[in-house]
Tab-separated table of C-alpha atoms in Angstrom:
chain	number	residue	atom	x	y	z
A	186	UNK	CA	-5.478	29.756	-44.271
A	187	UNK	CA	-7.656	28.660	-41.581
A	188	UNK	CA	-7.715	24.420	-41.167
A	189	UNK	CA	-11.382	22.716	-41.797
A	190	UNK	CA	-13.216	25.713	-42.948
A	191	UNK	CA	-12.620	27.415	-39.077
A	192	UNK	CA	-13.208	31.095	-38.484
A	193	UNK	CA	-10.283	33.073	-37.046
A	194	UNK	CA	-9.686	32.990	-33.650
A	195	UNK	CA	-9.935	36.601	-32.880
A	196	UNK	CA	-14.002	35.853	-34.058
A	197	UNK	CA	-14.520	33.182	-31.627
A	198	UNK	CA	-12.790	34.377	-28.794
A	199	UNK	CA	-14.086	38.368	-28.042
A	200	UNK	CA	-13.445	40.476	-24.712
A	201	UNK	CA	-16.366	39.961	-23.614
A	202	UNK	CA	-16.218	35.992	-23.078
A	203	UNK	CA	-12.762	36.577	-21.577
A	204	UNK	CA	-14.234	38.697	-19.024
A	205	UNK	CA	-17.367	36.501	-18.983
A	206	UNK	CA	-14.528	33.317	-18.463
A	207	UNK	CA	-12.775	34.805	-15.922
A	208	UNK	CA	-16.000	35.743	-13.902
A	209	UNK	CA	-17.093	31.913	-14.122
A	210	UNK	CA	-13.531	31.107	-13.288
A	211	UNK	CA	-13.457	33.221	-10.392
A	212	UNK	CA	-16.753	32.007	-8.881
A	213	UNK	CA	-15.885	28.386	-9.501
A	214	UNK	CA	-12.774	29.159	-7.334
A	215	UNK	CA	-14.916	30.381	-4.334
A	216	UNK	CA	-17.783	28.118	-4.641
A	217	UNK	CA	-14.962	25.445	-4.839
A	218	UNK	CA	-12.904	27.051	-1.897
A	219	UNK	CA	-15.966	26.977	0.057
A	220	UNK	CA	-16.666	23.357	-0.285
A	221	UNK	CA	-12.951	22.790	0.569
A	222	UNK	CA	-13.049	24.655	3.828
A	223	UNK	CA	-16.507	23.145	4.932
A	224	UNK	CA	-15.365	19.392	4.276
A	225	UNK	CA	-12.205	20.122	6.047
A	226	UNK	CA	-14.265	21.284	8.841
A	227	UNK	CA	-16.387	17.812	9.094
A	228	UNK	CA	-13.220	15.486	8.673
A	229	UNK	CA	-11.394	17.405	11.873
A	230	UNK	CA	-14.916	15.793	13.422
A	231	UNK	CA	-13.395	12.589	13.780
A	232	UNK	CA	-10.939	10.107	12.140
A	233	UNK	CA	-13.248	8.241	10.232
A	234	UNK	CA	-14.745	11.826	8.704
A	235	UNK	CA	-10.946	12.800	8.338
A	236	UNK	CA	-9.963	10.029	5.776
A	237	UNK	CA	-13.405	10.363	3.935
A	238	UNK	CA	-12.873	14.135	3.093
A	239	UNK	CA	-9.484	13.460	2.093
A	240	UNK	CA	-10.673	11.229	-0.882
A	241	UNK	CA	-13.673	13.155	-1.309
A	242	UNK	CA	-11.875	16.842	-1.458
A	243	UNK	CA	-10.015	16.151	-5.071
A	244	UNK	CA	-13.600	14.180	-6.805
A	245	UNK	CA	-14.995	17.669	-5.494
A	246	UNK	CA	-12.348	19.676	-7.356
A	247	UNK	CA	-11.732	17.436	-11.119
A	248	UNK	CA	-15.821	17.691	-11.303
A	249	UNK	CA	-16.401	21.048	-10.192
A	250	UNK	CA	-13.315	23.038	-12.761
A	251	UNK	CA	-14.903	20.027	-15.160
A	252	UNK	CA	-18.590	21.739	-14.872
A	253	UNK	CA	-16.173	25.375	-15.093
A	254	UNK	CA	-14.504	24.315	-18.002
A	255	UNK	CA	-17.779	23.151	-20.019
A	256	UNK	CA	-20.130	26.429	-19.172
A	257	UNK	CA	-17.369	28.399	-20.502
A	258	UNK	CA	-16.642	26.445	-23.816
A	259	UNK	CA	-20.224	25.676	-24.327
A	260	UNK	CA	-22.003	28.171	-22.364
A	261	UNK	CA	-19.306	31.287	-23.528
A	262	UNK	CA	-17.202	30.490	-26.266
A	263	UNK	CA	-19.310	28.061	-28.496
A	264	UNK	CA	-16.365	27.468	-30.398
A	265	UNK	CA	-17.326	25.322	-34.297
A	266	UNK	CA	-16.567	22.091	-34.167
A	267	UNK	CA	-13.795	22.419	-36.816
A	268	UNK	CA	-11.782	24.791	-34.505
A	269	UNK	CA	-12.069	21.454	-31.793
A	270	UNK	CA	-11.194	18.920	-33.423
A	271	UNK	CA	-8.315	21.420	-35.085
A	272	UNK	CA	-7.117	22.303	-31.639
A	273	UNK	CA	-7.729	18.729	-29.940
A	274	UNK	CA	-5.141	17.020	-33.003
A	275	UNK	CA	-2.944	19.591	-32.350
A	276	UNK	CA	-2.827	19.108	-29.003
A	277	UNK	CA	-2.262	15.503	-29.565
A	278	UNK	CA	0.720	15.869	-31.532
A	279	UNK	CA	2.423	17.853	-29.377
A	280	UNK	CA	1.886	15.579	-26.745
A	281	UNK	CA	2.932	12.699	-28.394
A	282	UNK	CA	6.230	14.304	-29.173
A	283	UNK	CA	7.006	16.117	-26.200
A	284	UNK	CA	5.525	14.488	-22.956
A	285	UNK	CA	6.343	10.733	-23.025
A	286	UNK	CA	6.916	11.082	-19.526
A	287	UNK	CA	4.199	12.686	-18.880
A	288	UNK	CA	1.908	10.247	-20.396
A	289	UNK	CA	3.723	7.497	-18.382
A	290	UNK	CA	3.229	9.443	-15.132
A	291	UNK	CA	-0.523	9.780	-15.962
A	292	UNK	CA	-0.931	5.872	-17.339
A	293	UNK	CA	0.292	5.193	-13.831
A	294	UNK	CA	-2.031	7.613	-11.984
A	295	UNK	CA	-4.872	5.889	-13.926
A	296	UNK	CA	-3.770	2.659	-12.858
A	297	UNK	CA	-3.126	3.638	-9.020
A	298	UNK	CA	-7.116	4.828	-9.280
A	299	UNK	CA	-8.783	1.719	-10.749
A	300	UNK	CA	-6.271	-0.847	-8.947
A	301	UNK	CA	-6.152	1.301	-5.974
A	302	UNK	CA	-3.215	-0.244	-3.787
A	303	UNK	CA	-3.643	2.868	-1.757
A	304	UNK	CA	-5.830	5.976	-1.294
A	305	UNK	CA	-5.498	9.302	0.168
A	306	UNK	CA	-5.342	8.985	4.084
A	307	UNK	CA	-3.360	5.538	4.341
A	308	UNK	CA	0.309	5.053	5.967
A	309	UNK	CA	2.095	3.348	2.837
A	310	UNK	CA	6.038	2.675	2.449
A	311	UNK	CA	6.866	3.063	-1.013
A	312	UNK	CA	11.039	2.610	-1.566
A	313	UNK	CA	12.640	4.237	1.132
A	314	UNK	CA	9.486	6.733	1.534
A	315	UNK	CA	7.036	6.091	4.693
A	316	UNK	CA	4.102	8.204	5.207
A	317	UNK	CA	0.360	9.230	4.827
A	318	UNK	CA	-0.558	9.761	1.232
A	319	UNK	CA	-2.602	13.122	1.151
A	320	UNK	CA	-2.672	13.371	-2.397
A	321	UNK	CA	-3.320	10.984	-5.896
A	322	UNK	CA	-2.415	13.136	-9.008
A	323	UNK	CA	-2.580	12.437	-12.263
A	324	UNK	CA	1.087	13.432	-12.936
A	325	UNK	CA	2.410	12.283	-9.350
A	326	UNK	CA	1.411	10.917	-5.577
A	327	UNK	CA	2.532	13.060	-2.308
A	328	UNK	CA	2.983	11.387	0.949
A	329	UNK	CA	3.871	12.900	4.172
A	330	UNK	CA	6.860	11.783	6.059
A	331	UNK	CA	7.201	11.049	10.487
A	332	UNK	CA	9.270	14.787	9.988
A	333	UNK	CA	6.459	16.345	8.227
A	334	UNK	CA	8.548	16.593	4.876
A	335	UNK	CA	6.128	16.256	2.094
A	336	UNK	CA	7.628	13.750	-0.277
A	337	UNK	CA	6.221	13.939	-4.435
A	338	UNK	CA	6.671	10.547	-6.181
A	339	UNK	CA	5.905	10.273	-9.870
A	340	UNK	CA	3.367	7.721	-10.785
A	341	UNK	CA	5.292	6.013	-13.297
A	342	UNK	CA	7.763	5.522	-10.259
A	343	UNK	CA	5.154	4.280	-7.524
A	344	UNK	CA	4.009	1.998	-10.518
A	345	UNK	CA	7.886	0.482	-10.280
A	346	UNK	CA	7.883	0.274	-6.286
A	347	UNK	CA	6.609	-2.783	-3.892
A	348	UNK	CA	3.277	-1.024	-2.082
A	349	UNK	CA	3.113	-1.847	1.834
A	350	UNK	CA	-0.197	-0.319	2.991
A	351	UNK	CA	-0.358	-0.216	6.749
A	352	UNK	CA	-3.665	0.898	6.902
A	353	UNK	CA	-5.836	0.031	4.068
A	354	UNK	CA	-8.462	2.436	4.257
A	355	UNK	CA	-8.959	2.177	8.278
A	356	UNK	CA	-8.992	4.412	11.274
A	357	UNK	CA	-6.253	1.944	12.551
A	358	UNK	CA	-2.826	1.167	11.765
A	359	UNK	CA	-0.101	-1.389	13.214
A	360	UNK	CA	2.596	0.298	15.224
A	361	UNK	CA	6.191	-2.121	15.793
A	362	UNK	CA	8.340	-0.673	19.072
A	363	UNK	CA	11.581	-2.692	19.083
A	364	UNK	CA	13.720	-2.977	22.441
A	365	UNK	CA	17.459	-4.946	22.696
A	366	UNK	CA	17.802	-6.960	25.871
A	367	UNK	CA	20.369	-9.448	27.112
A	368	UNK	CA	19.920	-12.412	26.839
A	369	UNK	CA	19.377	-13.820	30.660
A	370	UNK	CA	15.819	-12.219	30.426
A	371	UNK	CA	12.740	-14.157	31.113
A	372	UNK	CA	10.931	-13.934	28.223
A	373	UNK	CA	7.336	-14.857	29.759
A	374	UNK	CA	7.634	-11.813	32.400
A	375	UNK	CA	8.760	-9.569	29.712
A	376	UNK	CA	5.701	-10.680	27.245
A	377	UNK	CA	3.633	-9.814	29.900
A	378	UNK	CA	5.140	-6.445	30.669
A	379	UNK	CA	5.443	-5.430	27.491
A	380	UNK	CA	1.723	-6.468	26.566
A	381	UNK	CA	-0.073	-4.783	30.035
A	382	UNK	CA	2.363	-1.467	29.086
A	383	UNK	CA	1.123	-1.416	25.378
A	384	UNK	CA	-2.496	-1.978	26.899
A	385	UNK	CA	-2.276	1.343	29.146
A	386	UNK	CA	-1.355	3.594	26.538
A	387	UNK	CA	-4.460	6.038	25.415
A	388	UNK	CA	-3.934	5.383	22.033
A	389	UNK	CA	-4.634	1.804	21.816
A	390	UNK	CA	-7.183	0.441	19.573
A	391	UNK	CA	-8.329	-2.431	21.598
A	392	UNK	CA	-10.278	-4.281	19.330
A	393	UNK	CA	-6.936	-5.922	17.974
A	394	UNK	CA	-3.981	-8.029	19.271
A	395	UNK	CA	-1.185	-7.377	21.108
A	396	UNK	CA	1.949	-9.254	19.489
A	397	UNK	CA	4.889	-9.618	20.990
A	398	UNK	CA	8.255	-11.521	19.115
A	399	UNK	CA	11.306	-12.476	20.382
A	400	UNK	CA	14.357	-12.535	18.461
A	401	UNK	CA	17.964	-13.828	18.781
A	402	UNK	CA	20.657	-11.401	16.860
A	403	UNK	CA	24.158	-9.991	17.074
A	404	UNK	CA	24.511	-6.032	18.254
A	405	UNK	CA	27.897	-4.513	18.733
A	406	UNK	CA	29.466	-7.772	18.434
A	407	UNK	CA	27.221	-9.531	21.231
A	408	UNK	CA	24.108	-11.540	21.144
A	409	UNK	CA	21.385	-10.436	22.431
A	410	UNK	CA	17.259	-10.795	22.492
A	411	UNK	CA	15.544	-8.195	20.143
A	412	UNK	CA	11.772	-8.139	21.140
A	413	UNK	CA	9.170	-6.722	18.792
A	414	UNK	CA	6.101	-5.613	20.164
A	415	UNK	CA	3.493	-4.997	17.974
A	416	UNK	CA	-0.081	-3.255	18.669
A	417	UNK	CA	-2.968	-0.902	16.458
A	418	UNK	CA	-3.256	2.810	17.175
A	419	UNK	CA	-6.692	3.962	17.151
A	420	UNK	CA	-5.930	7.167	15.350
A	421	UNK	CA	-3.066	6.521	13.109
A	422	UNK	CA	-2.890	10.321	13.539
A	423	UNK	CA	-0.892	9.673	16.793
A	424	UNK	CA	1.349	6.379	15.511
A	425	UNK	CA	4.242	7.900	15.976
A	426	UNK	CA	2.784	9.828	19.529
A	427	UNK	CA	1.616	5.766	20.293
A	428	UNK	CA	4.921	4.314	19.406
A	429	UNK	CA	6.706	7.076	22.027
A	430	UNK	CA	4.265	6.597	24.309
A	431	UNK	CA	4.580	2.044	24.126
A	432	UNK	CA	8.484	1.933	24.173
A	433	UNK	CA	8.255	4.378	27.011
A	434	UNK	CA	6.220	3.205	29.577
A	435	UNK	CA	7.760	-0.579	28.906
A	436	UNK	CA	11.176	0.278	29.655
A	437	UNK	CA	10.184	2.003	32.511
A	438	UNK	CA	8.449	-0.891	33.843
A	439	UNK	CA	11.501	-3.548	32.746
A	440	UNK	CA	13.196	-1.466	34.885
A	441	UNK	CA	11.175	-1.007	38.082
A	442	UNK	CA	10.451	-4.757	37.960
A	443	UNK	CA	14.159	-5.166	37.645
A	444	UNK	CA	13.824	-6.925	34.501
A	445	UNK	CA	17.061	-4.357	33.184
A	446	UNK	CA	19.230	-2.534	34.780
A	447	UNK	CA	18.810	1.327	34.615
A	448	UNK	CA	22.404	1.684	32.728
A	449	UNK	CA	21.532	-0.521	30.276
A	450	UNK	CA	19.323	1.416	28.710
């Protein structure tokens, strides 16, 4: 018995309509793939373009597939209103009973999209994970960590974390290198060496300041000085290379200036 006077499914979906639907899906897939390749090619020209294209590509794909679905439904299948109402009623009931966690994640995804605590291309810290946001979906968010691992975090879980955003949409971000030094160092001399070491790195972003901070700490049951060298990398893709570069240059100069002994390292 048909609900709301809807005709049988075999009257609505014929073999001819299935073939045309598959053709439209194939054309849509090819066109979106071409657009994806072109946008990625543009993104490789500079760091600014790369972040912009990473944000545009998911939107283009959503709009593209929405257009494909609309063309298939309205242009090929053309179901009567009664069938559409019956379908969405059934789907709504099924989702209500079987997909509560999914709905929480979708709600979290919508909150992320509207509140925008981070965007694709940002470097964020969520819980114990730190990396670059490569995808924000309705169900989950994906980040790539320093060791190139892809971590998928459900959006409902993301909403329960405190999110730390390193660059907030900019191509540069702050990088911190830490050093453990003896108590008897000349902090003024060490500060100067550290700043100059950061400034000579080819990866530094010179429009933001270099900062050096000193702290007293206990390490291996002895009192030491911990130095934190903060500087900005010009392209966040080079974040960890810049950190390594700063560390290597600073340690080399500290030994060269006899601030620390080589065997202290």
